[in-house]
Coordinates of C-alpha atoms in Angstrom, one line a residue:
M21 CA -14.9 -20.7 -42.4
E22 CA -11.6 -20.5 -42.3
V23 CA -9.9 -17.1 -41.8
A24 CA -7.7 -17.8 -45.1
E25 CA -10.1 -18.3 -47.1
V26 CA -12.1 -15.3 -46.9
L27 CA -8.9 -13.1 -46.3
P28 CA -5.8 -15.0 -47.2
E29 CA -3.3 -12.0 -47.5
F30 CA -4.6 -11.2 -44.2
A31 CA -4.7 -14.5 -42.6
D32 CA -1.8 -13.5 -39.9
A33 CA -3.4 -10.9 -38.9
F34 CA -5.9 -12.7 -37.0
A35 CA -5.3 -14.7 -33.7
F36 CA -7.5 -17.3 -34.7
E37 CA -8.2 -19.8 -37.5
E38 CA -12.0 -19.9 -38.3
F39 CA -14.8 -17.2 -37.9
N40 CA -16.9 -18.1 -35.0
R41 CA -20.9 -17.9 -35.7
M42 CA -21.5 -14.1 -34.7
Q43 CA -18.3 -13.3 -36.9
R44 CA -19.9 -15.1 -39.9
E45 CA -23.1 -13.7 -40.2
A46 CA -21.3 -10.0 -40.0
L47 CA -19.0 -11.0 -42.8
P48 CA -21.1 -9.8 -45.7
A49 CA -22.0 -6.4 -44.2
L50 CA -18.4 -5.7 -43.3
L51 CA -16.2 -6.9 -46.7
E52 CA -19.3 -6.5 -49.3
S53 CA -20.8 -3.4 -48.7
E54 CA -19.8 0.2 -48.4
E55 CA -22.3 1.0 -46.0
N56 CA -22.0 2.0 -42.1
V57 CA -22.1 -0.9 -39.8
V58 CA -23.6 -1.1 -35.8
A59 CA -23.3 -4.1 -34.3
S60 CA -24.2 -5.0 -30.9
A61 CA -23.1 -8.1 -29.0
P62 CA -22.4 -9.5 -25.9
T63 CA -19.0 -9.2 -24.2
A64 CA -16.5 -11.8 -25.6
S65 CA -18.5 -12.9 -28.7
G66 CA -15.5 -11.8 -30.6
K67 CA -16.6 -8.4 -31.9
T68 CA -12.9 -7.3 -31.9
A69 CA -12.3 -9.5 -35.1
L70 CA -15.0 -7.5 -36.6
A71 CA -13.2 -4.4 -36.2
E72 CA -10.3 -6.0 -37.9
L73 CA -12.3 -6.9 -40.8
A74 CA -13.4 -3.8 -41.3
I75 CA -9.7 -2.7 -41.0
C76 CA -8.5 -5.3 -43.5
K77 CA -11.0 -4.1 -45.9
A78 CA -9.7 -0.6 -45.9
L79 CA -6.2 -1.3 -46.0
A80 CA -6.9 -3.6 -49.1
D81 CA -8.6 -0.8 -50.7
G82 CA -5.5 1.3 -50.1
G83 CA -7.1 3.3 -47.3
T84 CA -6.2 4.7 -43.6
A85 CA -8.2 3.1 -40.6
L86 CA -8.9 4.7 -37.4
F87 CA -9.9 2.8 -34.2
I88 CA -11.4 4.8 -31.3
A89 CA -10.3 2.9 -28.2
P90 CA -12.4 4.0 -24.7
M91 CA -9.5 4.2 -22.6
R92 CA -5.7 4.7 -22.9
A93 CA -4.9 1.5 -21.5
L94 CA -6.8 -0.3 -24.5
T95 CA -4.7 1.8 -27.2
N96 CA -1.4 0.3 -25.7
E97 CA -3.0 -3.0 -25.8
K98 CA -4.2 -2.9 -29.6
E99 CA -0.3 -1.3 -30.2
D100 CA 0.6 -4.9 -28.9
D101 CA -2.0 -6.7 -30.3
W102 CA -1.5 -5.2 -33.7
D103 CA 1.8 -6.1 -34.1
R104 CA 0.2 -8.9 -36.7
F105 CA 0.1 -6.2 -38.9
E106 CA 3.0 -4.6 -38.7
E107 CA 4.6 -7.9 -39.5
L108 CA 2.2 -7.6 -42.8
D109 CA 3.9 -4.4 -43.3
H110 CA 1.1 -1.9 -42.4
S111 CA 2.0 0.7 -39.9
V112 CA 0.0 1.1 -36.7
Y113 CA 0.4 4.5 -34.7
V114 CA -0.7 5.5 -31.6
V115 CA -1.6 8.7 -30.4
T116 CA -2.5 9.9 -26.8
G117 CA -1.6 12.8 -24.7
E118 CA 0.7 10.8 -23.0
R119 CA 3.2 10.4 -26.1
D120 CA 4.8 13.5 -28.1
L121 CA 2.8 13.2 -31.5
N122 CA 5.2 12.7 -34.8
P123 CA 2.8 14.3 -37.4
R124 CA 4.9 12.6 -40.4
R125 CA 4.1 8.8 -38.7
A126 CA 0.3 10.0 -38.2
R127 CA 0.2 10.8 -42.0
R128 CA 2.1 7.6 -43.1
A129 CA -0.1 5.3 -40.5
D130 CA -2.4 2.8 -42.2
I131 CA -4.0 2.3 -38.5
L132 CA -4.5 5.0 -36.3
V133 CA -5.4 4.3 -32.2
M134 CA -7.1 7.0 -30.8
T135 CA -9.0 7.6 -27.9
P136 CA -12.2 9.9 -28.3
E137 CA -10.3 13.0 -26.4
K138 CA -7.5 12.8 -28.4
L139 CA -9.5 12.8 -31.5
D140 CA -11.9 15.4 -29.9
S141 CA -8.6 17.5 -29.7
A142 CA -7.1 17.1 -32.8
T143 CA -10.1 17.3 -35.5
R144 CA -10.5 21.1 -33.2
K145 CA -6.9 21.4 -34.9
H146 CA -7.6 19.7 -38.8
D147 CA -6.9 22.7 -40.3
S148 CA -2.9 22.9 -39.2
R149 CA -0.3 20.7 -40.8
R150 CA 0.9 19.1 -37.4
Y151 CA -3.0 17.5 -37.4
D152 CA -4.4 17.6 -40.9
F153 CA -4.0 13.5 -40.5
V154 CA -7.1 13.1 -39.2
T155 CA -9.0 14.5 -42.6
D156 CA -7.3 11.5 -44.4
I157 CA -9.7 8.6 -42.8
D158 CA -11.4 5.9 -44.8
V159 CA -12.6 3.6 -42.1
C160 CA -13.4 4.9 -38.5
V161 CA -14.3 1.8 -36.0
I162 CA -15.7 2.5 -32.8
D163 CA -15.0 0.6 -30.2
E164 CA -17.6 0.3 -27.2
V165 CA -20.0 3.0 -28.8
H166 CA -22.0 2.4 -25.6
L167 CA -19.6 5.0 -23.9
L168 CA -22.0 7.6 -25.7
D169 CA -24.1 7.2 -22.5
A170 CA -20.9 7.8 -19.8
D171 CA -20.6 11.2 -18.3
R172 CA -18.7 14.0 -20.1
R173 CA -16.9 11.4 -22.3
G174 CA -19.8 10.5 -23.9
S175 CA -21.0 13.8 -25.1
V176 CA -17.0 14.0 -26.6
L177 CA -17.5 10.7 -28.6
E178 CA -20.8 12.0 -30.2
V179 CA -19.6 15.6 -31.2
T180 CA -16.2 13.8 -32.3
I181 CA -17.9 11.3 -34.9
S182 CA -20.5 14.3 -36.0
R183 CA -16.8 16.4 -36.9
L184 CA -15.2 13.8 -38.2
R185 CA -17.9 12.8 -40.9
R186 CA -18.2 16.1 -42.1
L187 CA -14.4 16.3 -42.3
C188 CA -13.7 12.9 -44.5
E189 CA -16.7 11.1 -44.7
P190 CA -15.0 8.0 -43.6
R191 CA -17.4 4.7 -43.0
I192 CA -18.4 4.4 -39.7
I193 CA -18.1 0.4 -37.8
A194 CA -19.6 0.7 -34.6
L195 CA -19.1 -2.1 -32.0
S196 CA -21.4 -2.1 -28.4
A197 CA -22.0 -4.6 -26.0
T198 CA -25.8 -5.7 -25.9
M199 CA -28.3 -2.3 -25.7
P200 CA -32.1 -2.3 -26.3
N201 CA -31.8 0.5 -28.6
V202 CA -29.4 -0.2 -31.2
D203 CA -31.7 1.0 -33.7
D204 CA -31.0 4.8 -32.7
V205 CA -27.3 4.6 -32.6
A206 CA -28.1 3.1 -36.3
A207 CA -30.2 6.1 -37.2
W208 CA -27.8 8.4 -35.8
L209 CA -24.9 7.0 -38.0
D210 CA -27.2 6.2 -41.1
A211 CA -26.3 2.4 -41.0
P212 CA -29.3 1.0 -43.0
E213 CA -31.0 -2.4 -41.9
E214 CA -29.0 -4.9 -43.4
T215 CA -26.1 -3.7 -41.7
T216 CA -27.3 -3.3 -38.3
F217 CA -26.9 -6.1 -36.0
E218 CA -28.2 -7.0 -32.7
F219 CA -26.5 -10.5 -31.6
G220 CA -28.4 -11.5 -28.5
E221 CA -27.1 -13.5 -25.3
E222 CA -27.2 -16.5 -27.4
Y223 CA -23.9 -15.7 -29.2
R224 CA -22.0 -15.5 -25.8
P225 CA -19.1 -18.3 -26.0
V226 CA -19.3 -18.8 -22.1
E227 CA -22.6 -18.7 -20.4
L228 CA -23.1 -15.5 -17.7
N229 CA -25.0 -16.3 -14.5
A230 CA -25.5 -12.7 -13.2
G231 CA -27.5 -12.1 -9.8
V232 CA -27.5 -9.5 -7.2
K233 CA -26.6 -10.4 -3.4
T234 CA -27.7 -8.1 -0.6
Y235 CA -25.5 -7.5 2.8
T236 CA -27.5 -5.7 5.7
H237 CA -26.4 -1.8 5.6
G238 CA -24.9 -0.3 8.9
D239 CA -24.3 3.3 10.6
N240 CA -21.0 3.3 10.1
S241 CA -19.4 3.2 6.2
F242 CA -16.0 2.0 7.1
A243 CA -17.7 -1.6 8.8
D244 CA -20.0 -1.4 5.8
K245 CA -17.1 -1.7 3.3
Y246 CA -16.1 -5.0 5.4
R247 CA -19.1 -6.5 5.2
R248 CA -19.3 -6.2 1.4
L249 CA -15.8 -7.7 1.4
Y250 CA -16.7 -10.5 3.2
R251 CA -19.7 -11.0 0.9
A252 CA -17.9 -10.7 -2.2
L253 CA -15.3 -13.1 -0.7
D254 CA -17.9 -15.8 0.1
L255 CA -19.0 -15.4 -3.5
A256 CA -15.3 -15.7 -4.7
E257 CA -14.1 -18.6 -2.6
P258 CA -15.8 -21.7 -4.3
H259 CA -14.0 -20.7 -7.6
L260 CA -10.6 -19.7 -5.7
R261 CA -10.8 -23.4 -4.3
E262 CA -11.4 -25.0 -7.9
D263 CA -8.6 -23.2 -9.2
G264 CA -10.7 -20.0 -10.9
Q265 CA -9.9 -16.8 -10.7
S266 CA -11.9 -13.4 -9.1
L267 CA -11.9 -10.0 -10.2
V268 CA -13.4 -7.5 -7.5
F269 CA -14.2 -4.2 -8.6
V270 CA -14.2 -1.4 -6.0
S271 CA -14.8 2.3 -5.9
S272 CA -11.4 3.7 -5.5
R273 CA -7.2 3.3 -5.7
Q274 CA -7.1 3.2 -1.8
D275 CA -10.0 0.8 -1.9
T276 CA -8.3 -1.7 -3.9
V277 CA -5.0 -1.4 -1.7
Q278 CA -6.7 -1.9 1.3
A279 CA -9.4 -4.6 0.1
A280 CA -6.6 -7.0 -1.2
K281 CA -4.4 -6.5 2.3
K282 CA -7.8 -7.5 4.2
A283 CA -8.4 -10.1 1.9
R284 CA -4.8 -11.8 2.2
D285 CA -5.4 -12.4 5.6
E286 CA -8.8 -13.4 5.5
I287 CA -7.8 -16.0 2.6
A288 CA -5.4 -17.2 5.1
E289 CA -7.9 -17.3 8.1
R290 CA -10.4 -19.8 5.8
D291 CA -7.1 -21.9 4.7
I292 CA -8.0 -21.0 1.0
P293 CA -4.6 -22.7 -0.9
M294 CA -3.4 -19.7 -3.1
G295 CA -0.3 -18.1 -3.4
A296 CA 3.0 -18.9 -5.5
R297 CA 5.7 -18.4 -2.8
G298 CA 7.2 -21.6 -3.3
D299 CA 7.7 -20.7 -7.0
Y300 CA 11.1 -19.8 -7.6
D301 CA 10.6 -18.1 -11.1
F302 CA 7.6 -16.4 -9.9
H303 CA 9.4 -14.8 -6.7
T304 CA 12.0 -13.7 -8.9
E305 CA 9.7 -12.0 -11.4
S306 CA 7.8 -10.3 -8.8
K307 CA 11.0 -8.4 -8.0
D308 CA 10.4 -6.6 -11.3
L309 CA 7.1 -4.4 -9.4
E310 CA 8.0 -0.8 -8.2
N311 CA 5.4 -1.0 -5.4
D312 CA 6.5 -3.1 -2.5
T313 CA 2.8 -3.9 -1.1
L314 CA 2.0 -5.2 -4.5
R315 CA 4.9 -7.1 -4.5
K316 CA 4.2 -9.0 -1.4
S317 CA 0.4 -9.4 -2.3
A318 CA 1.2 -10.6 -5.6
L319 CA 3.3 -13.6 -4.0
D320 CA 0.5 -14.7 -2.2
G321 CA -1.6 -14.9 -5.4
V322 CA -3.5 -11.5 -4.5
A323 CA -3.2 -8.3 -6.4
F324 CA -4.7 -4.8 -7.0
H325 CA -4.8 -2.5 -10.1
H326 CA -5.6 1.1 -10.6
A327 CA -4.7 3.9 -13.0
G328 CA -2.4 5.4 -9.9
L329 CA 0.3 2.3 -10.6
S330 CA 3.4 2.5 -13.1
K331 CA 2.5 1.3 -16.2
N332 CA 5.3 -1.6 -15.5
D333 CA 3.2 -2.2 -12.3
R334 CA -0.2 -2.5 -14.5
D335 CA 1.2 -4.0 -17.0
L336 CA 3.0 -7.2 -14.8
V337 CA -0.7 -7.7 -12.7
E338 CA -2.2 -7.9 -16.3
E339 CA 0.1 -10.6 -17.7
W340 CA 0.4 -12.5 -14.2
F341 CA -3.4 -12.4 -14.1
K342 CA -3.6 -13.7 -17.2
Q343 CA -1.0 -16.5 -16.7
G344 CA -2.6 -17.8 -13.2
H345 CA -0.5 -16.5 -11.0
I346 CA -2.6 -14.3 -9.5
E347 CA -6.1 -15.3 -8.3
L348 CA -7.9 -12.6 -6.9
L349 CA -7.6 -9.3 -8.2
F350 CA -8.9 -6.1 -6.9
S351 CA -9.7 -3.5 -9.6
T352 CA -11.1 0.1 -9.8
S353 CA -13.5 0.1 -13.1
T354 CA -10.1 0.7 -15.4
L355 CA -10.0 -3.1 -15.9
A356 CA -13.8 -2.7 -17.0
W357 CA -13.6 -0.6 -20.1
G358 CA -10.2 -1.2 -20.9
V359 CA -7.8 -4.6 -20.9
N360 CA -9.4 -7.8 -21.8
L361 CA -9.1 -9.5 -18.1
P362 CA -11.9 -12.0 -17.8
A363 CA -12.5 -13.9 -14.7
R364 CA -14.4 -16.8 -13.9
C365 CA -16.3 -15.0 -11.1
V366 CA -16.6 -11.2 -11.3
V367 CA -17.9 -9.6 -8.5
I368 CA -18.8 -5.6 -7.9
R369 CA -18.4 -4.8 -4.3
D370 CA -19.1 -1.0 -4.6
T371 CA -22.1 0.2 -6.3
K372 CA -21.3 3.8 -5.0
L373 CA -18.5 6.0 -5.7
H374 CA -17.1 9.2 -4.3
D375 CA -17.6 12.4 -6.2
P376 CA -15.1 15.6 -5.3
L377 CA -17.9 17.7 -5.7
E378 CA -21.3 15.7 -5.0
G379 CA -20.3 13.2 -2.6
E380 CA -21.5 9.7 -3.0
V381 CA -23.0 8.9 -6.0
D382 CA -24.3 5.5 -7.8
M383 CA -22.4 3.9 -10.2
S384 CA -23.1 4.1 -13.9
P385 CA -25.4 1.5 -14.8
L386 CA -23.0 1.5 -18.0
D387 CA -20.1 0.4 -15.7
V388 CA -21.9 -1.9 -13.7
L389 CA -22.8 -4.1 -16.9
Q390 CA -19.3 -3.7 -18.3
M391 CA -17.8 -5.0 -15.6
L392 CA -20.0 -8.2 -14.9
G393 CA -19.2 -8.7 -18.8
R394 CA -15.7 -10.0 -17.8
A395 CA -17.1 -12.8 -16.3
G396 CA -16.2 -16.1 -17.9
R397 CA -13.1 -17.3 -19.9
P398 CA -13.7 -18.4 -23.4
G399 CA -12.0 -21.6 -23.8
Y400 CA -11.5 -22.1 -20.5
D401 CA -14.9 -21.7 -18.4
D402 CA -18.3 -23.0 -19.6
V403 CA -20.1 -20.5 -17.1
G404 CA -19.0 -17.0 -15.8
Y405 CA -20.5 -15.9 -12.5
G406 CA -21.2 -12.1 -12.0
W407 CA -22.1 -10.6 -8.8
V408 CA -23.7 -7.3 -7.8
V409 CA -23.4 -6.6 -4.0
C410 CA -26.0 -4.2 -2.7
D411 CA -28.0 -2.7 0.3
T412 CA -31.2 -4.3 0.3
A413 CA -33.0 -1.2 -0.7
E414 CA -31.5 -1.4 -3.9
A415 CA -31.4 -4.8 -4.8
D416 CA -34.4 -4.5 -7.2
K417 CA -33.1 -1.7 -9.2
Y418 CA -29.9 -3.8 -9.7
R419 CA -32.0 -6.9 -10.5
R420 CA -34.1 -4.5 -13.2
L421 CA -30.9 -3.4 -14.5
L422 CA -29.9 -7.2 -15.1
R423 CA -33.2 -8.0 -16.8
D424 CA -33.5 -5.4 -19.1
G425 CA -30.5 -4.2 -19.5
K426 CA -29.7 0.1 -20.2
E427 CA -31.1 2.1 -23.1
I428 CA -28.1 4.2 -24.5
E429 CA -28.7 8.3 -24.1
S430 CA -27.0 11.1 -25.1
R431 CA -25.2 13.5 -22.2
L432 CA -24.5 16.4 -24.9
A433 CA -27.1 18.3 -23.1
E434 CA -25.1 18.4 -20.2
S435 CA -22.2 19.8 -21.9
L436 CA -23.4 21.8 -24.9
E437 CA -22.0 25.1 -24.1
T438 CA -18.7 23.7 -24.3
H439 CA -19.3 21.8 -27.7
L440 CA -20.8 24.6 -28.9
N441 CA -17.7 26.9 -28.6
A442 CA -15.7 24.2 -30.0
E443 CA -17.6 24.4 -33.5
I444 CA -17.8 28.0 -33.7
A445 CA -14.3 28.5 -32.7
M446 CA -13.2 26.1 -36.1
G447 CA -16.1 28.2 -37.7
T448 CA -18.3 25.5 -38.7
I449 CA -21.1 27.6 -36.8
T450 CA -21.5 31.2 -37.8
D451 CA -25.5 31.4 -37.3
L452 CA -28.3 29.9 -35.2
E453 CA -29.3 28.2 -38.0
D454 CA -26.0 26.6 -38.3
V455 CA -26.7 25.4 -34.6
M456 CA -29.7 23.9 -35.6
D457 CA -28.2 21.9 -38.5
W458 CA -24.9 20.9 -36.5
L459 CA -27.6 19.3 -33.8
E460 CA -29.2 17.4 -36.4
T461 CA -25.9 15.6 -36.8
T462 CA -25.7 14.4 -33.4
F463 CA -27.2 11.5 -31.3
Y464 CA -28.9 13.9 -29.0
Y465 CA -31.3 15.0 -31.8
V466 CA -32.0 11.4 -32.8
R467 CA -32.8 10.2 -28.9
G468 CA -34.8 13.9 -28.9
Q469 CA -36.9 12.3 -31.6
S470 CA -37.6 9.0 -29.8
K471 CA -38.2 10.5 -26.4
P472 CA -39.1 14.2 -27.0
D473 CA -40.6 14.6 -23.6
D474 CA -37.3 13.3 -21.6
Y475 CA -35.3 15.1 -23.6
D476 CA -37.9 18.7 -23.9
F477 CA -37.5 18.8 -27.6
P478 CA -40.1 21.2 -28.3
N479 CA -37.8 24.0 -26.5
L480 CA -34.9 22.9 -28.4
R481 CA -34.2 26.0 -29.8
Q482 CA -34.8 27.7 -26.7
R483 CA -32.0 26.0 -25.2
V484 CA -29.6 27.0 -27.6
R485 CA -30.5 30.3 -27.8
D486 CA -29.8 30.2 -23.6
C487 CA -26.5 28.6 -24.5
L488 CA -25.3 31.3 -27.2
E489 CA -26.4 33.8 -24.4
G490 CA -24.0 32.3 -21.8
L491 CA -21.4 32.1 -24.4
V492 CA -21.6 35.7 -25.0
D493 CA -21.8 36.9 -21.4
R494 CA -19.0 35.0 -20.7
G495 CA -16.9 36.5 -23.2
F496 CA -16.1 33.2 -25.6
V497 CA -18.6 34.2 -28.6
E498 CA -19.9 37.6 -29.9
T499 CA -22.5 38.4 -32.3
G500 CA -23.0 40.9 -35.0
E501 CA -26.0 42.8 -36.1
D502 CA -27.1 40.5 -38.8
L503 CA -27.3 37.7 -36.0
S504 CA -24.1 36.6 -37.0
I505 CA -21.9 34.4 -34.4
E506 CA -18.0 34.4 -34.1
A507 CA -15.6 33.1 -31.8
T508 CA -13.9 35.9 -29.3
P509 CA -10.0 35.1 -29.2
R510 CA -10.7 33.9 -25.4
G511 CA -13.0 31.3 -27.3
V512 CA -10.6 30.0 -30.1
L513 CA -7.9 29.6 -27.2
T514 CA -10.3 27.6 -25.0
S515 CA -11.3 25.1 -27.9
K516 CA -7.5 25.0 -29.4
Y517 CA -6.0 24.0 -25.8
Y518 CA -9.1 21.9 -24.8
L519 CA -9.7 23.8 -21.7
R520 CA -13.0 23.9 -19.7
L521 CA -15.0 27.0 -20.2
D522 CA -15.0 27.6 -16.1
T523 CA -10.9 27.2 -16.2
A524 CA -10.8 29.3 -19.2
A525 CA -13.2 32.0 -17.8
R526 CA -11.1 31.6 -14.2
F527 CA -7.9 32.8 -15.7
A528 CA -9.8 35.5 -18.0
A529 CA -10.8 36.9 -14.6
L530 CA -7.3 36.9 -13.4
C531 CA -6.1 38.6 -16.0
D532 CA -8.7 41.4 -16.2
R533 CA -7.7 42.2 -12.9
V534 CA -4.2 43.5 -14.0
G535 CA -4.6 47.2 -14.9
S536 CA -8.5 47.2 -13.8
E537 CA -7.4 47.1 -10.0
G538 CA -4.2 48.7 -10.4
D539 CA -2.2 45.7 -10.2
D540 CA 1.0 45.5 -12.5
E541 CA 1.8 41.7 -12.5
L542 CA -0.1 38.6 -11.4
E543 CA 0.5 37.3 -7.8
A544 CA 2.0 33.5 -8.2
D545 CA -0.4 32.5 -5.5
D546 CA -3.3 33.6 -7.5
I547 CA -2.1 31.6 -10.8
L548 CA -1.5 28.2 -8.6
A549 CA -4.8 28.7 -7.3
A550 CA -6.6 29.2 -10.6
V551 CA -4.4 26.0 -11.9
A552 CA -5.3 23.9 -8.6
T553 CA -9.2 24.6 -8.3
A554 CA -9.3 23.7 -12.5
E555 CA -12.0 21.2 -13.1
E556 CA -9.7 19.3 -15.5
F557 CA -7.8 18.3 -12.0
D558 CA -10.8 17.0 -10.0
S559 CA -9.9 13.5 -10.5
V560 CA -6.0 14.0 -9.8
S561 CA -5.2 12.9 -6.0
A562 CA -2.1 12.9 -4.2
R563 CA -0.7 9.3 -4.4
Q564 CA 0.5 7.7 -1.3
D565 CA 4.5 8.6 -1.7
E566 CA 3.5 12.2 -2.4
R567 CA 1.3 13.0 0.7
D568 CA 4.6 14.3 2.8
A569 CA 5.2 16.7 0.1
V570 CA 1.6 18.0 -0.2
N571 CA 1.4 18.0 3.6
A572 CA 4.4 19.9 3.8
V573 CA 3.6 22.9 1.5
L574 CA -0.1 23.0 3.1
V575 CA 1.5 23.8 6.7
G576 CA 4.0 26.1 5.3
E577 CA 7.0 23.8 6.1
D578 CA 10.3 24.3 4.3
T579 CA 10.5 21.7 1.4
A580 CA 14.4 22.1 0.9
D581 CA 14.9 18.9 3.1
L582 CA 12.5 16.7 1.3
D583 CA 14.1 14.6 -1.8
A584 CA 14.4 15.9 -5.3
G585 CA 11.4 13.7 -6.1
E586 CA 9.1 14.6 -3.4
R587 CA 9.2 18.3 -4.3

């Protein structure tokens, strides 16, 4: 079935000429129905085309489409990919925190692209002229809806979709990797059985050969990293020798750099033919990289990718990997959720991450499956290979994950106070019954009905009362004698400026000190301490070129001699 036959006016918007089997089966639900659609399908099976089909229908009807991308990197990719829509006179506008919002362009856009966090922030301020464009959405496409099960981010997606449905009742198209409980997502989004699809592994264009490889755990964690690295290189080597590419996921930005450096030495030792030092054109192109370490590594066919690199360097690495100049790439989880960079072989070297607050924690099962889904390049490979490298003691756990998959759970309970405060600040909730009505619109409520014991569902009302009491005690909410609920100025500001509750409470405590303890004004040190300890910056670490400046400040040295860029 050809695209031009089905959508003649939008044929040029698609990157292919014929729909595949999976896309053909979903066509009637997307184009001939107004119902919400939920589709679960293997990675690389063509789910993006389902999103584009729904968008085309909305545009043909004169409506506005919203595409929710799981990561900021993917919003940039969509902007580039969807130049095809621009050429058909349908405007695409990306709204992210790193760009200044142009409300006029947002209102006039035919296709909006946003992350869950940006949409959450925007819908909280939907009654302002600046953000009123979010109330005029006709179709909302959720890419990677299994993000619902991600720490923190999952609850943001969940409450934001519930809020958007209340604001403008858009048609919802939810796309996901394979998940066992697709029916729960369909129940949450009111998608009927005839527009709910669960496409199995037989729809995957490239067969996935996934497994678990173990290593012998030692007493030294540093040495263990190299044991796992050598194991990863053992798995990648056969493919590298056949001009196949390999993608290795590690736990941190620093690890991507160190692993790439060690891998270059090991590849030379094993005499694996790689690199493009004799390629004059690529040698010239590599000078465009801002990171010198990355440039030297890329010429050997090995590179690293993480969010700390400049956008220029990330874009070049991604493009060179697609072109085959880079054959072995070390990355953090960014490439699992963001840019589509499949490789013949994918190895997860690290299944544990370092959390600043909790120490060593297991990688999310969702991330593991997402990473392995990158194995196999459609059009190039018949089989993709995905491996999890782990300690022998954990092998069975990962084998079960690969065999059974992972049910998608709600994470709303973990941040219920935060989202309750936002809804109260917007006026959605004015009493306890409103809270219960609001909860019934969430995925949390659906999962609670499916697994009442796991979600402590019988005690839900008491849990809500406890959350409300916590908000009252911390000054975010106040209750009236008639049991009404209303946000305080503190609660409104916290929601409006998208602050964490603990951060807002910390700043409020500083302000309360002024006057009450005889202080006329706040000390700069106190303000800086409040900013530095804010949870919003938990994931921020000093880059290598910032270490001198940070160390100078920490030991009280004079920073006047530092370069302007370092201060």
